[in-house]
Amino acid sequence: MIVDPIANPYRPGAGRRPPVLAGRQPLLDSFEVVRQRAETLGEGDRSWILNGRRGVGKTVLLNELWTQVSGRGWISAKVEASWHVPFPVVLAKALVQAMRTATGRHPVPKLRRLLGVFQAFSLKVDPALGLVSLGADVDLVKGVADTGRLGDDLTALLQVLGETSADLGIGTLLLVDELQEAKPDELTAINMAIHQLGQGPTPLPVMLVGAGLPSLPTQLGEATSYAERLYDYRAIGLLDPPSARLALAGPTSDLGVAWEDDAVEAALTRAGGYPYFLQAIGKHVWDSARTSPITLEDVEVGLRFAREELDDGLYRTRWERATPAQRALLRALAVEGGDEPVTMAELAAATGRKKTTDLSVARNELIKKGLVYPPERGFIAFTVPGMGEFILRQE
Ligand SMILES: Nc1ncnc2c1ncn2[C@@H]1O[C@H](COP(=O)(O)OP(=O)(O)O)[C@@H](O)[C@H]1O
Ligand SMILES: [Mg+2]
C-alpha cells in the first residue's frame, strides 16, 4: 500500500477542521441537548465560554456548532472580537449575512419586527452597513436597539432575536471567537445582555458561545461580578491518551494505512495530546512515509519537519514580536516554568529585578500581544504549548 502525499488527511493550521475531531463528543452531545430543547420547548439554556490555550481546538469547535445549527435553519453568526474594531460593528456585519439567510428560509412576516429592529441597530453602529439589503422590505423600528448604549441595545437585540426564534421553532446562536480581545466595556455589555435573556419565565432560545484564552473567565468576572454564574465555562484542554491516539491513527486507518506500534508511540509521546501538534506531526509523518505500515524511521524524519512547521507557524512570529526586555522575561519564564505557570516574584528574581513591579510593563505588553496570560493573580504562563521549549533553542 503506497502512502500517497495527495491523500494526506491531516490539517495543521488555525481553525482547520481535523479529519477526526477526537475527544470532544461529550461537549457536542451536550450542545445537542441544548439544540433540541430550543427547537422543541422554545427554551434557551445558559451561554457557554470555551477557554483554553492556543491550538487546542476552540475555533474548530465553534465552526462545528455553527455547521450543526445552520443546517437546521437557526439564525447564527460567527464573529471574531478584536481590539481594533468595535464589537457592535463586527456583530452587525455578521448579522447582516444571518438576516439575509433567514429571509431566504423563513416566512418574512414572522421576521418583520426583527428586521426592523436590527436595521436600526446596524444603522446606529455603521450607517453604511445599515443600508445593505437584508433580502426583504424592512420597516425600520426606531428606539428599541439604537439608543447608542451598547448594553441596552444588545439586550434589546437579543430579546427580539429570541422572540423571533421561539416563534419560528428555531434558536439563535452567536459564536464569538477570540473573546479575550473585546474591551472591558464591551464585555460588560455582553454580560448584561446575556443576563437579561435568562430573566423571563421561559428563557429565550438565544445562546452565545464565546471562545478565548484561559484568562477569559477572569476578564468576564472583572467586567461584571455575576459573570461567574452567568456562563457555563468549559475548559478546552489537551486530548487524553485514547483521544490523541484516535486523532492521529484514526485518519490513516480510514485510508487503509497502518502504523507500527513503536512508530505511533513515538509520535504520540512527542505530541503530548496537543491537537495542533497531532495534525502537524501526522501531516509530516505521512509525507515522509512511502508505504504502509508507517515505521519508526518515518516518524523520526517526519518529526523533524513537523518541528520546523511549528517553529515557523506558531512560535517564531510570536518571539519576533517581543522586544529585548520582553524576551528576557519570556526566557526566564521558559527556564523556570516551561509549559507551567510561574509567579512574577520568581521571574523578578530570575531576571535580577528588585521588585515584581519592575516587570509590569513587559508583562502587560506580552499579555496584550497574546504571548502570555495570567492563569491566576501573580502568575503568568505561555498561551501556546511548547513555546518555552522553542525559546530555549534560540540564541
Ligand atoms: N479534537 C481535535 N482532534 C484533532 N485535531 C484537532 C482537534 N481540535 C483541533 N484540532 C486541530 O488543532 C489545530 C488547532 O485548532 P484551532 O481550532 O485553530 O485551535 P484554537 O482555536 O484553540 O487555537 C487545527 O489544526 C485543528 O485541525
Ligand atoms: Mg482559535
Tab-separated table of N, CA, C and O and ligand atoms in Angstrom, residues 14-15 54-55 57-60 177-178 211, ligand 2:
chain	number	residue	atom	x	y	z
A	14	ALA	N	-4.773	27.143	11.876
A	14	ALA	CA	-5.807	27.721	12.735
A	14	ALA	C	-7.203	27.425	12.200
A	14	ALA	O	-7.504	27.719	11.046
A	15	GLY	N	-8.036	26.845	13.052
A	15	GLY	CA	-9.448	26.657	12.731
A	15	GLY	C	-9.740	25.627	11.655
A	15	GLY	O	-10.882	25.503	11.220
A	54	ARG	N	-3.826	28.396	22.993
A	54	ARG	CA	-3.882	28.390	21.534
A	54	ARG	C	-3.647	26.981	20.987
A	54	ARG	O	-2.828	26.234	21.513
A	55	GLY	N	-4.362	26.649	19.938
A	55	GLY	CA	-4.096	25.392	19.252
A	55	GLY	C	-4.726	24.160	19.877
A	55	GLY	O	-4.405	23.046	19.489
A	57	GLY	N	-8.081	23.707	19.842
A	57	GLY	CA	-9.267	23.337	19.059
A	57	GLY	C	-10.539	24.106	19.379
A	57	GLY	O	-11.635	23.617	19.111
A	58	LYS	N	-10.414	25.322	19.883
A	58	LYS	CA	-11.612	26.103	20.211
A	58	LYS	C	-12.333	26.568	18.949
A	58	LYS	O	-13.549	26.449	18.837
A	59	THR	N	-11.572	27.101	17.992
A	59	THR	CA	-12.196	27.609	16.764
A	59	THR	C	-12.863	26.476	15.995
A	59	THR	O	-13.973	26.636	15.466
A	60	VAL	N	-12.190	25.332	15.971
A	60	VAL	CA	-12.773	24.171	15.296
A	60	VAL	C	-14.128	23.814	15.931
A	60	VAL	O	-15.093	23.493	15.224
A	177	ASP	N	-15.432	34.307	18.650
A	177	ASP	CA	-14.074	33.790	18.818
A	177	ASP	C	-13.169	34.911	19.334
A	177	ASP	O	-13.479	36.090	19.147
A	178	GLU	N	-12.079	34.525	19.961
A	178	GLU	CA	-11.091	35.495	20.486
A	178	GLU	C	-11.761	36.528	21.391
A	178	GLU	O	-11.416	37.712	21.362
A	211	ALA	N	-15.340	31.958	22.753
A	211	ALA	CA	-14.100	31.198	22.906
A	211	ALA	C	-12.960	32.167	23.139
A	211	ALA	O	-12.951	33.272	22.573
B	2	MG	MG	-8.783	29.855	17.507
